CSV table of C-alpha atoms and ligand atoms in Angstrom, one decimal:
chain,number,residue,atom,x,y,z
A,523,UNK,CA,0.0,0.0,0.0
A,524,UNK,CA,1.3,3.5,-0.9
A,525,UNK,CA,2.1,5.6,2.2
A,526,UNK,CA,2.4,8.9,0.5
A,527,UNK,CA,2.1,11.9,2.9
A,528,UNK,CA,3.5,15.4,2.9
A,529,UNK,CA,3.9,14.9,6.6
A,530,UNK,CA,5.8,11.7,7.3
A,531,UNK,CA,5.1,11.6,11.0
A,532,UNK,CA,2.0,13.6,11.8
A,533,UNK,CA,1.5,14.8,15.4
A,534,UNK,CA,-2.1,14.5,16.6
A,535,UNK,CA,-4.0,16.3,19.3
A,536,UNK,CA,-6.5,13.8,20.6
A,537,UNK,CA,-6.1,14.3,24.4
A,538,UNK,CA,-4.8,17.4,26.1
A,539,UNK,CA,-2.3,15.0,27.7
A,540,UNK,CA,-0.8,14.4,24.3
A,541,UNK,CA,1.0,17.7,25.0
A,542,UNK,CA,3.8,18.2,27.5
A,543,UNK,CA,3.7,21.1,29.9
A,544,UNK,CA,6.4,22.8,27.7
A,545,UNK,CA,4.3,22.3,24.6
A,546,UNK,CA,1.2,23.7,26.3
A,547,UNK,CA,3.1,26.8,27.5
A,548,UNK,CA,4.5,27.3,24.0
A,549,UNK,CA,1.1,27.1,22.4
A,550,UNK,CA,-0.3,29.6,24.9
A,551,UNK,CA,2.7,31.9,24.3
A,552,UNK,CA,2.1,31.8,20.6
A,553,UNK,CA,-1.6,32.3,21.0
A,554,UNK,CA,-0.9,35.4,23.0
A,555,UNK,CA,1.3,36.7,20.2
A,556,UNK,CA,-1.3,35.9,17.6
A,557,UNK,CA,-4.0,37.7,19.6
A,558,UNK,CA,-1.8,40.8,19.8
A,559,UNK,CA,-0.9,40.5,16.1
A,560,UNK,CA,-4.5,40.3,15.1
A,561,UNK,CA,-5.4,43.4,17.1
A,562,UNK,CA,-2.5,45.4,15.8
A,563,UNK,CA,-1.7,44.2,12.3
A,564,UNK,CA,-4.4,41.9,10.9
A,565,UNK,CA,-7.2,44.2,11.9
A,566,UNK,CA,-5.6,47.2,10.3
A,567,UNK,CA,-5.4,45.3,7.0
A,568,UNK,CA,-8.9,43.8,7.1
A,569,UNK,CA,-10.4,47.1,8.1
A,570,UNK,CA,-9.3,48.8,4.9
A,571,UNK,CA,-10.3,45.8,2.8
A,572,UNK,CA,-6.8,44.9,1.7
A,573,UNK,CA,-5.6,41.4,2.0
A,574,UNK,CA,-3.6,40.4,5.0
A,575,UNK,CA,0.1,40.2,4.3
A,576,UNK,CA,1.3,36.7,3.2
A,577,UNK,CA,3.6,36.5,6.2
A,578,UNK,CA,0.6,36.3,8.4
A,579,UNK,CA,-0.7,33.4,6.3
A,580,UNK,CA,1.7,30.5,6.9
A,581,UNK,CA,-0.9,27.9,5.8
A,582,UNK,CA,-1.5,29.6,2.4
A,583,UNK,CA,-2.8,27.0,-0.1
A,584,UNK,CA,-3.5,24.3,2.5
A,585,UNK,CA,-6.9,22.7,3.3
A,586,UNK,CA,-8.2,21.4,6.6
A,587,UNK,CA,-11.2,19.0,6.7
A,588,UNK,CA,-13.4,19.7,9.7
A,589,UNK,CA,-15.7,16.8,10.4
A,590,UNK,CA,-18.7,17.4,12.7
A,591,UNK,CA,-21.0,14.7,14.0
A,592,UNK,CA,-22.5,17.2,16.5
A,593,UNK,CA,-23.6,20.9,16.3
A,594,UNK,CA,-21.1,23.6,17.1
A,595,UNK,CA,-20.9,27.4,17.2
A,596,UNK,CA,-17.6,28.3,18.8
A,597,UNK,CA,-15.5,25.3,17.6
A,598,UNK,CA,-16.7,25.5,14.0
A,599,UNK,CA,-16.4,29.2,13.6
A,600,UNK,CA,-13.1,29.6,15.5
A,601,UNK,CA,-11.5,26.8,13.5
A,602,UNK,CA,-12.8,28.2,10.2
A,603,UNK,CA,-11.8,31.7,10.9
A,604,UNK,CA,-8.4,30.5,12.2
A,605,UNK,CA,-7.8,28.6,9.0
A,606,UNK,CA,-8.9,31.5,6.9
A,607,UNK,CA,-6.7,34.0,8.7
A,608,UNK,CA,-3.7,31.7,8.4
A,609,UNK,CA,-4.4,31.4,4.7
A,610,UNK,CA,-5.9,27.9,4.7
A,611,UNK,CA,-9.2,26.6,3.6
A,612,UNK,CA,-11.3,25.1,6.4
A,613,UNK,CA,-13.8,22.6,4.9
A,614,UNK,CA,-16.9,22.0,7.1
A,615,UNK,CA,-18.0,18.4,6.7
A,616,UNK,CA,-21.2,17.3,8.4
A,617,UNK,CA,-20.7,13.6,9.1
A,618,UNK,CA,-24.3,13.0,7.9
A,619,UNK,CA,-23.4,14.4,4.5
A,620,UNK,CA,-20.2,12.4,4.2
A,621,UNK,CA,-20.2,8.8,3.0
A,622,UNK,CA,-19.2,8.1,6.7
A,623,UNK,CA,-22.9,8.6,7.4
A,624,UNK,CA,-23.8,5.8,5.0
A,625,UNK,CA,-21.3,3.3,6.4
A,626,UNK,CA,-17.9,4.1,4.9
A,627,UNK,CA,-15.4,3.3,7.6
A,628,UNK,CA,-13.6,5.8,9.8
A,629,UNK,CA,-10.3,4.3,8.7
A,630,UNK,CA,-11.1,4.6,5.0
A,631,UNK,CA,-12.3,8.2,5.5
A,632,UNK,CA,-9.1,9.0,7.2
A,633,UNK,CA,-7.0,7.5,4.4
A,634,UNK,CA,-9.0,9.3,1.7
A,635,UNK,CA,-9.0,12.7,3.4
A,636,UNK,CA,-5.3,12.4,3.9
A,637,UNK,CA,-4.8,12.4,0.1
A,638,UNK,CA,-6.6,15.7,-0.2
A,639,UNK,CA,-6.1,17.8,2.9
A,640,UNK,CA,-3.3,18.9,5.2
A,641,UNK,CA,-5.1,18.4,8.5
A,642,UNK,CA,-8.3,17.0,10.0
A,643,UNK,CA,-10.4,18.3,12.9
A,644,UNK,CA,-13.2,16.1,14.2
A,645,UNK,CA,-16.1,16.5,16.6
A,646,UNK,CA,-17.4,13.1,17.4
A,647,UNK,CA,-19.6,11.1,19.7
A,648,UNK,CA,-17.2,8.3,20.5
A,649,UNK,CA,-13.6,9.2,21.5
A,650,UNK,CA,-12.7,6.0,19.7
A,651,UNK,CA,-13.7,7.6,16.4
A,652,UNK,CA,-11.1,10.4,16.7
A,653,UNK,CA,-8.5,7.9,17.8
A,654,UNK,CA,-9.2,5.8,14.7
A,655,UNK,CA,-9.0,8.8,12.5
A,656,UNK,CA,-5.6,9.5,14.0
A,657,UNK,CA,-4.5,5.9,13.6
A,658,UNK,CA,-5.2,5.9,9.8
A,659,UNK,CA,-4.6,9.5,8.8
A,660,UNK,CA,-1.3,10.5,7.4
A,661,UNK,CA,-2.0,14.2,8.3
A,662,UNK,CA,-2.5,15.7,11.8
A,663,UNK,CA,-5.8,15.0,13.4
A,664,UNK,CA,-7.2,17.3,16.1
A,665,UNK,CA,-10.0,16.4,18.5
A,666,UNK,CA,-12.7,19.1,18.3
A,667,UNK,CA,-14.7,17.4,21.1
A,668,UNK,CA,-15.5,13.8,21.9
A,669,UNK,CA,-17.4,12.2,24.7
A,670,UNK,CA,-14.2,11.9,26.6
A,671,UNK,CA,-12.2,15.1,26.0
A,672,UNK,CA,-12.2,18.7,24.6
A,673,UNK,CA,-8.6,19.6,24.3
A,674,UNK,CA,-9.0,22.7,22.1
A,675,UNK,CA,-11.4,24.2,24.6
A,676,UNK,CA,-8.9,23.6,27.5
A,677,UNK,CA,-6.1,25.4,25.7
A,678,UNK,CA,-8.4,28.5,25.4
A,679,UNK,CA,-9.3,28.0,29.1
A,680,UNK,CA,-5.7,27.9,30.2
A,681,UNK,CA,-4.9,31.0,28.1
A,682,UNK,CA,-7.8,32.8,29.7
A,683,UNK,CA,-6.7,31.8,33.2
A,684,UNK,CA,-3.2,32.9,32.5
A,685,UNK,CA,-4.4,36.3,31.2
A,686,UNK,CA,-6.2,37.0,34.5
A,687,UNK,CA,-3.7,35.6,36.9
A,688,UNK,CA,-0.4,35.9,35.0
A,689,UNK,CA,0.3,32.1,35.4
A,690,UNK,CA,-1.2,28.8,36.2
A,691,UNK,CA,0.9,27.0,38.8
A,692,UNK,CA,-0.7,26.8,42.3
A,693,UNK,CA,-4.1,28.2,41.3
A,694,UNK,CA,-7.2,26.4,42.6
A,695,UNK,CA,-9.7,25.5,39.9
A,696,UNK,CA,-13.1,24.3,41.1
A,697,UNK,CA,-15.3,22.5,38.7
A,698,UNK,CA,-19.0,22.5,39.6
A,699,UNK,CA,-21.3,19.9,37.9
A,700,UNK,CA,-21.0,17.0,35.6
A,701,UNK,CA,-17.6,15.1,35.4
A,702,UNK,CA,-17.8,15.3,31.6
A,703,UNK,CA,-15.5,15.6,28.6
A,704,UNK,CA,-14.5,19.3,29.3
A,705,UNK,CA,-13.9,18.4,33.0
A,706,UNK,CA,-11.7,15.5,32.0
A,707,UNK,CA,-9.5,17.7,29.8
A,708,UNK,CA,-9.3,20.3,32.6
A,709,UNK,CA,-8.3,17.6,35.1
A,710,UNK,CA,-5.4,16.4,32.9
A,711,UNK,CA,-4.4,20.0,32.1
A,712,UNK,CA,-4.4,20.9,35.8
A,713,UNK,CA,-2.2,17.9,36.5
A,714,UNK,CA,0.2,18.9,33.7
A,715,UNK,CA,0.3,22.6,34.6
A,716,UNK,CA,0.5,22.4,38.4
A,717,UNK,CA,-3.0,23.7,39.2
A,718,UNK,CA,-5.0,22.4,42.2
A,719,UNK,CA,-8.3,21.1,41.0
A,720,UNK,CA,-11.4,20.4,43.0
A,721,UNK,CA,-14.4,18.6,41.3
A,722,UNK,CA,-17.8,19.0,42.9
A,723,UNK,CA,-20.2,16.6,41.3
A,724,UNK,CA,-23.3,14.8,42.3
A,725,UNK,CA,-22.6,11.2,43.3
A,726,UNK,CA,-22.6,9.0,40.2
A,727,UNK,CA,-21.6,11.9,37.9
A,728,UNK,CA,-18.0,12.2,39.1
A,729,UNK,CA,-15.1,12.0,36.5
A,730,UNK,CA,-14.3,8.4,35.5
A,731,UNK,CA,-11.6,6.6,37.5
A,732,UNK,CA,-9.5,6.2,34.3
A,733,UNK,CA,-9.1,10.0,34.1
A,734,UNK,CA,-8.4,10.3,37.8
A,735,UNK,CA,-5.8,7.6,37.6
A,736,UNK,CA,-4.2,9.2,34.5
A,737,UNK,CA,-4.1,12.6,36.4
A,738,UNK,CA,-2.4,10.8,39.3
A,739,UNK,CA,0.2,9.3,37.1
A,740,UNK,CA,0.9,12.7,35.6
A,741,UNK,CA,1.5,14.1,39.1
A,742,UNK,CA,-1.8,15.2,40.8
A,743,UNK,CA,-5.3,14.0,40.9
A,744,UNK,CA,-8.2,16.4,41.7
A,745,UNK,CA,-10.0,16.3,45.0
A,746,UNK,CA,-13.5,15.0,44.2
A,747,UNK,CA,-16.3,16.1,46.5
A,748,UNK,CA,-20.0,16.4,46.4
A,749,UNK,CA,-20.6,19.8,48.0
A,750,UNK,CA,-20.2,22.8,45.6
A,751,UNK,CA,-20.0,25.3,48.4
A,752,UNK,CA,-17.1,23.5,49.9
A,753,UNK,CA,-15.4,23.5,46.5
A,754,UNK,CA,-16.0,27.2,45.9
A,755,UNK,CA,-14.1,28.2,49.1
A,756,UNK,CA,-10.5,29.0,48.2
A,757,UNK,CA,-11.3,28.8,44.4
A,758,UNK,CA,-9.4,31.1,42.1
A,759,UNK,CA,-11.4,29.8,39.2
A,760,UNK,CA,-15.0,28.5,39.2
A,761,UNK,CA,-15.9,26.5,36.1
A,762,UNK,CA,-19.0,24.8,35.0
A,763,UNK,CA,-20.6,23.3,31.9
A,764,UNK,CA,-24.0,22.0,30.8
A,765,UNK,CA,-25.6,19.3,32.9
A,766,UNK,CA,-26.7,17.6,29.7
A,767,UNK,CA,-23.9,17.1,27.2
A,768,UNK,CA,-24.5,16.3,23.5
A,769,UNK,CA,-25.4,12.6,23.5
A,770,UNK,CA,-26.9,12.7,27.0
A,771,UNK,CA,-30.3,14.1,26.0
A,772,UNK,CA,-32.2,10.9,26.8
A,773,UNK,CA,-31.2,11.5,30.5
A,774,UNK,CA,-32.4,15.1,30.5
A,775,UNK,CA,-35.3,14.8,33.0
A,776,UNK,CA,-33.2,12.7,35.5
A,777,UNK,CA,-30.2,15.0,35.2
A,778,UNK,CA,-32.3,18.2,35.7
A,779,UNK,CA,-33.6,16.6,38.9
A,780,UNK,CA,-30.2,15.6,40.2
A,781,UNK,CA,-28.0,18.6,39.2
A,782,UNK,CA,-30.2,21.4,40.7
A,783,UNK,CA,-27.7,22.1,43.5
A,784,UNK,CA,-24.7,22.3,41.1
A,785,UNK,CA,-25.3,25.8,39.9
A,786,UNK,CA,-22.8,28.6,39.8
A,787,UNK,CA,-24.9,31.4,41.4
A,788,UNK,CA,-24.0,34.5,43.2
A,789,UNK,CA,-23.8,32.7,46.6
A,790,UNK,CA,-21.2,30.4,45.2
A,791,UNK,CA,-19.2,33.2,43.6
A,792,UNK,CA,-19.3,35.1,46.9
A,793,UNK,CA,-18.0,32.0,48.7
A,794,UNK,CA,-15.0,32.0,46.3
A,795,UNK,CA,-14.4,35.7,46.9
A,796,UNK,CA,-14.1,38.8,44.7
A,797,UNK,CA,-10.8,37.9,43.1
A,798,UNK,CA,-12.1,34.6,41.6
A,799,UNK,CA,-13.1,34.4,37.9
A,800,UNK,CA,-16.0,32.4,36.5
A,801,UNK,CA,-15.6,30.3,33.3
A,802,UNK,CA,-17.9,28.3,31.1
A,803,UNK,CA,-17.0,26.8,27.7
A,804,UNK,CA,-20.5,27.7,26.5
A,805,UNK,CA,-23.1,27.2,25.3
A,806,UNK,CA,-24.7,28.1,28.6
A,807,UNK,CA,-28.1,27.0,29.8
A,808,UNK,CA,-28.8,30.1,31.8
A,809,UNK,CA,-30.8,29.4,34.9
A,810,UNK,CA,-29.5,25.8,35.0
A,811,UNK,CA,-25.8,25.4,35.6
A,812,UNK,CA,-25.1,29.2,35.7
A,813,UNK,CA,-27.3,32.2,36.5
A,814,UNK,CA,-27.7,35.3,34.4
A,815,UNK,CA,-26.4,37.3,37.3
A,816,UNK,CA,-23.1,35.4,37.4
A,817,UNK,CA,-22.8,35.0,33.6
A,818,UNK,CA,-23.2,38.7,33.0
A,819,UNK,CA,-21.5,39.7,36.2
A,820,UNK,CA,-18.1,41.3,36.8
A,821,UNK,CA,-16.3,38.1,37.6
A,822,UNK,CA,-17.4,36.3,34.5
A,823,UNK,CA,-14.7,35.9,31.8
A,824,UNK,CA,-16.8,33.6,29.5
A,825,UNK,CA,-16.6,35.7,26.4
A,826,UNK,CA,-12.9,36.2,26.7
A,827,UNK,CA,-12.7,32.4,27.0
A,828,UNK,CA,-14.8,32.1,23.9
A,829,UNK,CA,-12.6,34.5,22.0
A,830,UNK,CA,-9.5,32.7,23.0
A,831,UNK,CA,-10.7,29.6,21.1
A,832,UNK,CA,-9.6,31.5,18.0
A,833,UNK,CA,-6.1,32.4,19.1
A,834,UNK,CA,-5.3,29.0,20.6
A,835,UNK,CA,-6.7,27.2,17.5
A,836,UNK,CA,-4.5,29.3,15.3
A,837,UNK,CA,-1.5,28.4,17.4
A,838,UNK,CA,-2.4,24.7,17.1
A,839,UNK,CA,-3.0,24.8,13.4
A,840,UNK,CA,0.2,26.7,12.7
A,841,UNK,CA,2.1,24.1,14.7
A,842,UNK,CA,0.4,20.9,13.7
A,843,UNK,CA,-0.7,21.7,10.1
A,844,UNK,CA,1.9,24.3,9.2
A,845,UNK,CA,4.9,22.6,10.9
A,846,UNK,CA,5.8,25.8,12.8
A,847,UNK,CA,8.3,25.0,15.5
A,848,UNK,CA,6.9,25.7,19.0
B,1084,CP,N1,-17.3,25.4,23.6
B,1084,CP,C1,-17.6,24.8,22.5
B,1084,CP,O1,-17.0,23.9,22.0
B,1084,CP,O2,-18.7,25.4,21.9
B,1084,CP,P1,-19.4,24.8,20.6
B,1084,CP,O3,-20.2,23.6,20.9
B,1084,CP,O4,-20.3,25.9,20.1
B,1084,CP,O5,-18.4,24.5,19.5
B,1085,NVA,N1,-19.9,19.0,27.6
B,1085,NVA,C1,-20.5,19.7,26.5
B,1085,NVA,C2,-19.6,20.7,25.9
B,1085,NVA,C3,-20.1,21.5,24.8
B,1085,NVA,C4,-19.1,22.4,24.2
B,1085,NVA,C5,-20.9,18.7,25.4
B,1085,NVA,O1,-20.2,17.7,25.2
B,1085,NVA,O2,-22.0,18.8,24.9
């Protein structure tokens, strides 16, 4: 079988733990530079309707396949805009419109797309799907959310935390709610970057032991508790996410009943103190896991966090698809 590839050994981003602490720091440093550059240079060029200079487009002429099995606002738009501003074409591919939706295998899809494009991002139901894509693709594959992880989100979260606190090490991050995919990536990132993490989840909805063990192997597992108020005390960062992730819809009624207490509201923010920040990967279900008062309040950084999806995705694409040295 021919093994043609412009990238002989692609590096993939399937789990946040695929990155070393040094690589994460380098991605965040570059994302900060790109944020600055976009404000100063790129905006000046786009505002006067002239094309951005080619040196800001290191991916000129490349294409990136973006597979989505689930809906998306931030991930899709930030990746497409990131690709465009780097000079690449981002190709949105709904899995239901691909032959994948009619039974073509994930492995064959990976092999075929690798003959056309220079990178693949994939938002999937089963983590195994993105792992299989990576196994068979000869171009870099990036996990754009699976049932197990959301590494691109967590890079934006780390960037946002760093912007507010000037660093990561030693901060206490308290997760309130479901021990889900975003929580898993944050647990691993905290272990890698030296943050103390507390997870306050209803019994039965804690992070899986596999993730806790992996975090322990990296160097520190989170403290898992059931009382959100206890978790909020001492928190520098309060984080939550939906009680009902994509794929969990059949459990909606039960989850709404169980999760009521796991809401970031003003009382919880007050317990953390006025220097704490509040994060949410979005989309938010206002009135469920977070109140309007908190989401729109002075301690919320959720829209900075959303914006940082763009800058961190650019840094990842430049590195993995463009081969830029970190
Ligand atoms: N945070 C996040 O991944 O949002 P989307 O589902 O809109 O992409
Ligand atoms: N945990 C959520 C994140 C959405 C960005 C989900 O998987 O639906």
